[in-house]
Amino acid sequence: MRTVYCGQVNPEQVDQTVTLCGWVNKRRDLGGLIFVDLRDREGIVQVVFDPDNTEVFEVANSLRNEYCVQLEGVVRARPESQVNAQMATGAVELLATGLTVLNASAPLALDFNQENSEEQRLKYRYLDLRRPIMSDRIKFRSKVTSAVRRFLDDNGFLDIETPILTKATPEGARDYLVPSRTHKGKFFALPQSPQLFKQLLMMSGFDRYYQIVKCFRDEDLRADRQPEFTQIDIETSFMSSVQVMQTTESMIRDLFNQLLDVDLGEFPTMPYSEAMKRFGSDKPDLRNPLELVDVDDLLKDVEFKVFSGPANDAQGRVAVLRIPGGAKLSRKQIDEYGKYVGVYGAKGLAWMKVNNAAEGDVQSPVAKFLNEDVIAALIERTGAQDTDILLFGADNATVVAEAMGALRLKAGEDFDLVEDCWKPLWVVDFPMFEKHNGGLTAIHHPFTAPIGVSAEELEANPETALSDAYDMVLNGVELGGGSVRIHDQDMQSAVFRILGISDEEAREKFGFLLDALKFGAPPHAGLAFGLDRLIMLMTGATSIRDVMAFPKTTTAACPMTEAPGLANPASLVELGIEAYAADESSSEKSAE
């Protein structure tokens, strides 16, 4: 039906007759002439309708925005004074010789000339995706996945599919469950990731695997989360963590070079402990120059218990954030910062404005509790200069990291300190475990291998063990994470015991994996990238919903299809399931 895309009409086609198909982006009637901007996925081209062609002109006069049309015309160069440098096709236009309305459009539910609510955009997503910014993002996503496949194919990786209907895997979120009709009372789980299957593929001898795969997690949502999302899933055998990092780093560098003409350079590597100490985050945004400075040792003996308490507590921490020029902050603005860190559990925010660093002249409500030596030491430790402000976080170490890390990001934006650039890094040497509800949980997942310890040593001192894990971070966003996997049955059993998983439970949940470890399982390692987050960063979008064709809302619903919906009662009978309305279920529980 067409010979060329609208956005691909160019000066080399001048005097040629072409056929286009697309949508009316804009119509302008200038009295003697009608101009139409015709749009398809590749761009926009201007079409001119001459009244001398009466039949075509009459049809053009009926056109409205978003009419779907087929158009025939002669390509001609625009006069030099009318060249539009802002359009890829701005040097040419079409003189229409034929026009067919393929489908008229009702008045639009979205206004393309203003901001529409996200609810409206998702309800009429097929219209929203016609907008050039959305179309460009979806096309860019396709380019990324094609480039990823080419890189991995060229490096000997095999694209292998894994099951969608499976058993639950311990990824830390709720599973989406699928009832089985043929096994009444039993359920499949949609995979939170292909973790176990890709490990089994390594044990099957496929030493380089990848898959661009859907994953499902029933969790509370935010800008960078969706109930269904896409991973670039990678697993290898006989490769160390360093080799996996080198290979995947090369892939990401190639992507940015090819698609954005950006050279990311070599990625620095930073231990988890350093990232938490300096930035309060395991995914630090290195574009922001602000850092946290520990001052526990300077404040152990001060009278101010808010400082000395955490400073003398093995689980506590006192950290300072120095903001250059921050002394200009008003008391109201400082109080707003205090409320901000309160969201992260901080009980308050002490502050100190530096009037004269050399003389130790400061302004602060807590200065009266600190002697001259302590104030001088704080100025020296933080490198404070005149007109700076020091903001103090003093609490449990976890609270301080979360609160002050978040404040660091906010202050960096508020004071316009964040560079406009790309700052990648690897974060490595994560703890194996963290405390949770009186026990230990795996920082990554229970199949991550520890660094340099035996199974016996791990069980003796699990809280000090480090994992052979690695996260790729870019501009404060975790692009992907992975680890060397446990390939020894004794080590895997030891990890399960540390996590409080009994032998019986381990056998019930992971018996097939434990069995596979008996039969010459090779050393293996892998990594999974969040494709949606990667596209979000590369396109400058603020939410992964804007780089997915048909995403869900923050309540995991689809306004367009009205999913989730009620099931057919007959289907529920077949499945052996009885459904209750929310209020009915709640009242029955109360009665019990």
mmCIF file of C-alpha atoms in Angstrom, residues 25-231:
data_model
loop_
_atom_site.group_PDB
_atom_site.id
_atom_site.type_symbol
_atom_site.label_atom_id
_atom_site.label_comp_id
_atom_site.label_asym_id
_atom_site.label_seq_id
_atom_site.Cartn_x
_atom_site.Cartn_y
_atom_site.Cartn_z
ATOM 1 C CA ASN A 25 -0.860 14.903 12.410
ATOM 2 C CA LYS A 26 -2.004 18.444 11.571
ATOM 3 C CA ARG A 27 -4.086 20.136 8.868
ATOM 4 C CA ARG A 28 -3.719 23.778 7.891
ATOM 5 C CA ASP A 29 -6.026 25.551 5.448
ATOM 6 C CA LEU A 30 -4.288 28.656 4.088
ATOM 7 C CA GLY A 31 -7.131 29.666 1.787
ATOM 8 C CA GLY A 32 -5.790 28.722 -1.587
ATOM 9 C CA LEU A 33 -3.802 25.689 -0.368
ATOM 10 C CA ILE A 34 -4.245 22.929 2.206
ATOM 11 C CA PHE A 35 -1.178 21.663 4.065
ATOM 12 C CA VAL A 36 -1.228 18.350 5.932
ATOM 13 C CA ASP A 37 1.535 16.951 8.120
ATOM 14 C CA LEU A 38 1.324 13.190 7.565
ATOM 15 C CA ARG A 39 2.818 10.939 10.268
ATOM 16 C CA ASP A 40 3.833 7.308 10.591
ATOM 17 C CA ARG A 41 6.256 5.506 12.890
ATOM 18 C CA GLU A 42 9.303 6.909 11.062
ATOM 19 C CA GLY A 43 8.355 10.580 11.228
ATOM 20 C CA ILE A 44 6.387 13.392 9.577
ATOM 21 C CA VAL A 45 6.323 14.867 6.079
ATOM 22 C CA GLN A 46 4.477 17.904 4.776
ATOM 23 C CA VAL A 47 1.924 17.338 2.026
ATOM 24 C CA VAL A 48 0.510 20.130 -0.160
ATOM 25 C CA PHE A 49 -2.960 19.929 -1.783
ATOM 26 C CA ASP A 50 -3.470 22.189 -4.795
ATOM 27 C CA PRO A 51 -7.054 23.358 -5.511
ATOM 28 C CA ASP A 52 -6.457 22.731 -9.218
ATOM 29 C CA ASN A 53 -6.770 19.009 -8.414
ATOM 30 C CA THR A 54 -10.431 19.431 -7.492
ATOM 31 C CA GLU A 55 -11.236 15.852 -6.549
ATOM 32 C CA VAL A 56 -8.233 15.370 -4.252
ATOM 33 C CA PHE A 57 -8.601 18.874 -2.779
ATOM 34 C CA GLU A 58 -12.215 18.182 -1.833
ATOM 35 C CA VAL A 59 -11.225 15.026 0.062
ATOM 36 C CA ALA A 60 -8.350 16.874 1.763
ATOM 37 C CA ASN A 61 -10.813 19.514 2.912
ATOM 38 C CA SER A 62 -12.610 16.832 4.949
ATOM 39 C CA LEU A 63 -9.510 15.613 6.764
ATOM 40 C CA ARG A 64 -9.208 15.941 10.522
ATOM 41 C CA ASN A 65 -6.449 15.005 12.979
ATOM 42 C CA GLU A 66 -5.726 11.261 13.231
ATOM 43 C CA TYR A 67 -7.604 10.314 10.067
ATOM 44 C CA CYS A 68 -5.849 7.271 8.618
ATOM 45 C CA VAL A 69 -5.089 7.874 4.940
ATOM 46 C CA GLN A 70 -3.253 6.603 1.884
ATOM 47 C CA LEU A 71 -1.671 9.329 -0.198
ATOM 48 C CA GLU A 72 0.087 9.503 -3.559
ATOM 49 C CA GLY A 73 2.206 12.460 -4.537
ATOM 50 C CA VAL A 74 5.269 13.892 -6.227
ATOM 51 C CA VAL A 75 8.270 14.739 -4.071
ATOM 52 C CA ARG A 76 9.504 18.274 -4.587
ATOM 53 C CA ALA A 77 12.137 20.444 -2.937
ATOM 54 C CA ARG A 78 10.904 23.186 -0.677
ATOM 55 C CA PRO A 79 11.953 26.749 -1.487
ATOM 56 C CA GLU A 80 15.093 27.603 0.458
ATOM 57 C CA SER A 81 13.194 30.111 2.600
ATOM 58 C CA GLN A 82 10.717 27.396 3.642
ATOM 59 C CA VAL A 83 13.152 24.642 4.602
ATOM 60 C CA ASN A 84 12.352 23.369 8.118
ATOM 61 C CA ALA A 85 15.623 22.384 9.774
ATOM 62 C CA GLN A 86 13.706 20.966 12.753
ATOM 63 C CA MET A 87 12.226 18.140 10.634
ATOM 64 C CA ALA A 88 14.158 15.230 9.137
ATOM 65 C CA THR A 89 12.044 15.727 6.000
ATOM 66 C CA GLY A 90 12.147 19.517 6.214
ATOM 67 C CA ALA A 91 13.912 20.005 2.874
ATOM 68 C CA VAL A 92 11.100 18.405 0.854
ATOM 69 C CA GLU A 93 7.337 18.188 0.605
ATOM 70 C CA LEU A 94 4.800 16.203 -1.387
ATOM 71 C CA LEU A 95 2.410 17.623 -3.946
ATOM 72 C CA ALA A 96 -0.591 15.319 -3.573
ATOM 73 C CA THR A 97 -1.976 13.631 -6.673
ATOM 74 C CA GLY A 98 -4.166 11.037 -4.946
ATOM 75 C CA LEU A 99 -5.817 10.647 -1.539
ATOM 76 C CA THR A 100 -7.846 7.843 0.028
ATOM 77 C CA VAL A 101 -9.335 8.025 3.508
ATOM 78 C CA LEU A 102 -8.740 4.561 4.930
ATOM 79 C CA ASN A 103 -10.526 5.339 8.184
ATOM 80 C CA ALA A 104 -11.923 8.458 9.775
ATOM 81 C CA SER A 105 -11.228 9.244 13.425
ATOM 82 C CA ALA A 106 -13.707 10.112 16.142
ATOM 83 C CA PRO A 107 -12.816 13.082 18.382
ATOM 84 C CA LEU A 108 -9.719 12.020 20.305
ATOM 85 C CA ALA A 109 -9.881 10.895 23.917
ATOM 86 C CA LEU A 110 -6.376 12.351 24.350
ATOM 87 C CA ASP A 111 -5.199 15.864 23.576
ATOM 88 C CA PHE A 112 -1.809 15.552 21.887
ATOM 89 C CA ASN A 113 -1.171 19.274 22.449
ATOM 90 C CA GLN A 114 -1.189 19.112 26.244
ATOM 91 C CA GLU A 115 -0.269 16.865 29.147
ATOM 92 C CA ASN A 116 -2.807 14.099 29.706
ATOM 93 C CA SER A 117 -3.225 12.199 32.959
ATOM 94 C CA GLU A 118 -1.436 8.881 33.137
ATOM 95 C CA GLU A 119 -4.789 7.165 33.735
ATOM 96 C CA GLN A 120 -6.083 8.546 30.419
ATOM 97 C CA ARG A 121 -2.854 7.709 28.615
ATOM 98 C CA LEU A 122 -2.995 4.094 29.793
ATOM 99 C CA LYS A 123 -6.715 3.741 29.079
ATOM 100 C CA TYR A 124 -6.159 4.859 25.484
ATOM 101 C CA ARG A 125 -2.639 3.506 25.173
ATOM 102 C CA TYR A 126 -3.017 2.773 21.463
ATOM 103 C CA LEU A 127 -3.511 6.523 20.949
ATOM 104 C CA ASP A 128 -0.760 7.477 23.399
ATOM 105 C CA LEU A 129 1.714 5.297 21.491
ATOM 106 C CA ARG A 130 1.070 7.320 18.332
ATOM 107 C CA ARG A 131 2.824 10.308 19.932
ATOM 108 C CA PRO A 132 6.319 10.620 18.446
ATOM 109 C CA ILE A 133 8.047 10.602 21.838
ATOM 110 C CA MET A 134 6.361 7.312 22.751
ATOM 111 C CA SER A 135 6.841 5.796 19.317
ATOM 112 C CA ASP A 136 10.530 6.718 19.401
ATOM 113 C CA ARG A 137 10.996 5.017 22.781
ATOM 114 C CA ILE A 138 9.377 1.787 21.629
ATOM 115 C CA LYS A 139 11.493 1.786 18.461
ATOM 116 C CA PHE A 140 14.598 2.453 20.529
ATOM 117 C CA ARG A 141 13.707 -0.474 22.772
ATOM 118 C CA SER A 142 13.630 -2.720 19.709
ATOM 119 C CA LYS A 143 17.068 -1.459 18.681
ATOM 120 C CA VAL A 144 18.453 -2.250 22.124
ATOM 121 C CA THR A 145 17.133 -5.810 22.167
ATOM 122 C CA SER A 146 18.455 -6.401 18.639
ATOM 123 C CA ALA A 147 21.900 -5.089 19.621
ATOM 124 C CA VAL A 148 21.923 -7.235 22.775
ATOM 125 C CA ARG A 149 21.074 -10.343 20.768
ATOM 126 C CA ARG A 150 23.787 -9.592 18.216
ATOM 127 C CA PHE A 151 26.417 -9.098 20.915
ATOM 128 C CA LEU A 152 25.520 -12.252 22.823
ATOM 129 C CA ASP A 153 25.148 -14.339 19.666
ATOM 130 C CA ASP A 154 28.558 -13.134 18.475
ATOM 131 C CA ASN A 155 30.065 -14.118 21.839
ATOM 132 C CA GLY A 156 28.830 -17.703 21.776
ATOM 133 C CA PHE A 157 25.719 -17.383 23.944
ATOM 134 C CA LEU A 158 22.676 -19.510 23.146
ATOM 135 C CA ASP A 159 19.139 -18.095 23.349
ATOM 136 C CA ILE A 160 17.217 -20.741 25.316
ATOM 137 C CA GLU A 161 13.653 -20.433 26.598
ATOM 138 C CA THR A 162 12.690 -21.500 30.123
ATOM 139 C CA PRO A 163 9.232 -22.351 31.524
ATOM 140 C CA ILE A 164 6.668 -19.744 32.516
ATOM 141 C CA LEU A 165 4.529 -22.194 34.499
ATOM 142 C CA THR A 166 6.789 -23.422 37.285
ATOM 143 C CA LYS A 167 7.269 -23.648 41.055
ATOM 144 C CA ALA A 168 7.919 -20.657 43.263
ATOM 145 C CA THR A 169 11.482 -19.332 43.393
ATOM 146 C CA PRO A 170 12.759 -17.409 46.425
ATOM 147 C CA GLU A 171 13.264 -13.943 44.966
ATOM 148 C CA GLY A 172 11.831 -12.037 47.911
ATOM 149 C CA ALA A 173 8.471 -10.942 46.428
ATOM 150 C CA ARG A 174 5.058 -12.591 46.286
ATOM 151 C CA ASP A 175 4.461 -14.993 43.440
ATOM 152 C CA TYR A 176 1.664 -14.756 40.908
ATOM 153 C CA LEU A 177 -0.123 -18.097 41.206
ATOM 154 C CA VAL A 178 -1.847 -19.993 38.397
ATOM 155 C CA PRO A 179 -4.331 -22.707 39.448
ATOM 156 C CA SER A 180 -4.062 -26.095 37.783
ATOM 157 C CA ARG A 181 -7.242 -27.610 36.360
ATOM 158 C CA THR A 182 -5.723 -31.061 36.019
ATOM 159 C CA HIS A 183 -4.221 -31.035 39.509
ATOM 160 C CA LYS A 184 -6.981 -29.481 41.588
ATOM 161 C CA GLY A 185 -5.792 -27.653 44.667
ATOM 162 C CA LYS A 186 -2.305 -27.176 43.242
ATOM 163 C CA PHE A 187 -0.803 -24.081 41.675
ATOM 164 C CA PHE A 188 1.901 -23.080 39.282
ATOM 165 C CA ALA A 189 3.879 -19.910 40.010
ATOM 166 C CA LEU A 190 4.894 -17.425 37.356
ATOM 167 C CA PRO A 191 8.680 -17.031 37.559
ATOM 168 C CA GLN A 192 10.151 -14.064 39.396
ATOM 169 C CA SER A 193 13.239 -14.872 37.323
ATOM 170 C CA PRO A 194 14.570 -17.961 35.495
ATOM 171 C CA GLN A 195 17.211 -18.357 38.233
ATOM 172 C CA LEU A 196 16.985 -22.096 38.873
ATOM 173 C CA PHE A 197 16.428 -23.035 35.244
ATOM 174 C CA LYS A 198 19.453 -21.134 34.002
ATOM 175 C CA GLN A 199 21.573 -22.836 36.641
ATOM 176 C CA LEU A 200 20.209 -26.179 35.493
ATOM 177 C CA LEU A 201 21.138 -25.265 31.915
ATOM 178 C CA MET A 202 24.726 -24.830 33.085
ATOM 179 C CA MET A 203 24.557 -28.285 34.628
ATOM 180 C CA SER A 204 23.224 -29.521 31.280
ATOM 181 C CA GLY A 205 26.370 -28.391 29.501
ATOM 182 C CA PHE A 206 25.079 -25.235 27.788
ATOM 183 C CA ASP A 207 27.909 -23.081 29.055
ATOM 184 C CA ARG A 208 26.660 -19.737 27.694
ATOM 185 C CA TYR A 209 22.947 -18.963 27.912
ATOM 186 C CA TYR A 210 20.852 -15.832 27.500
ATOM 187 C CA GLN A 211 17.207 -14.961 27.272
ATOM 188 C CA ILE A 212 15.248 -11.730 26.994
ATOM 189 C CA VAL A 213 12.484 -12.886 29.250
ATOM 190 C CA LYS A 214 9.342 -11.794 31.106
ATOM 191 C CA CYS A 215 9.453 -11.997 34.900
ATOM 192 C CA PHE A 216 6.583 -11.584 37.352
ATOM 193 C CA ARG A 217 6.494 -10.225 40.902
ATOM 194 C CA ASP A 218 3.423 -9.399 42.933
ATOM 195 C CA GLU A 219 4.885 -6.483 44.894
ATOM 196 C CA ASP A 220 4.151 -2.873 45.738
ATOM 197 C CA LEU A 221 4.913 -0.764 42.702
ATOM 198 C CA ARG A 222 6.741 2.519 41.996
ATOM 199 C CA ALA A 223 8.224 4.299 38.989
ATOM 200 C CA ASP A 224 10.763 1.573 38.204
ATOM 201 C CA ARG A 225 8.642 -1.473 39.094
ATOM 202 C CA GLN A 226 5.946 -3.383 37.250
ATOM 203 C CA PRO A 227 4.176 -6.663 38.017
ATOM 204 C CA GLU A 228 5.585 -7.999 34.750
ATOM 205 C CA PHE A 229 8.925 -6.756 33.543
ATOM 206 C CA THR A 230 11.695 -7.854 31.200
ATOM 207 C CA GLN A 231 15.180 -9.116 32.010
#
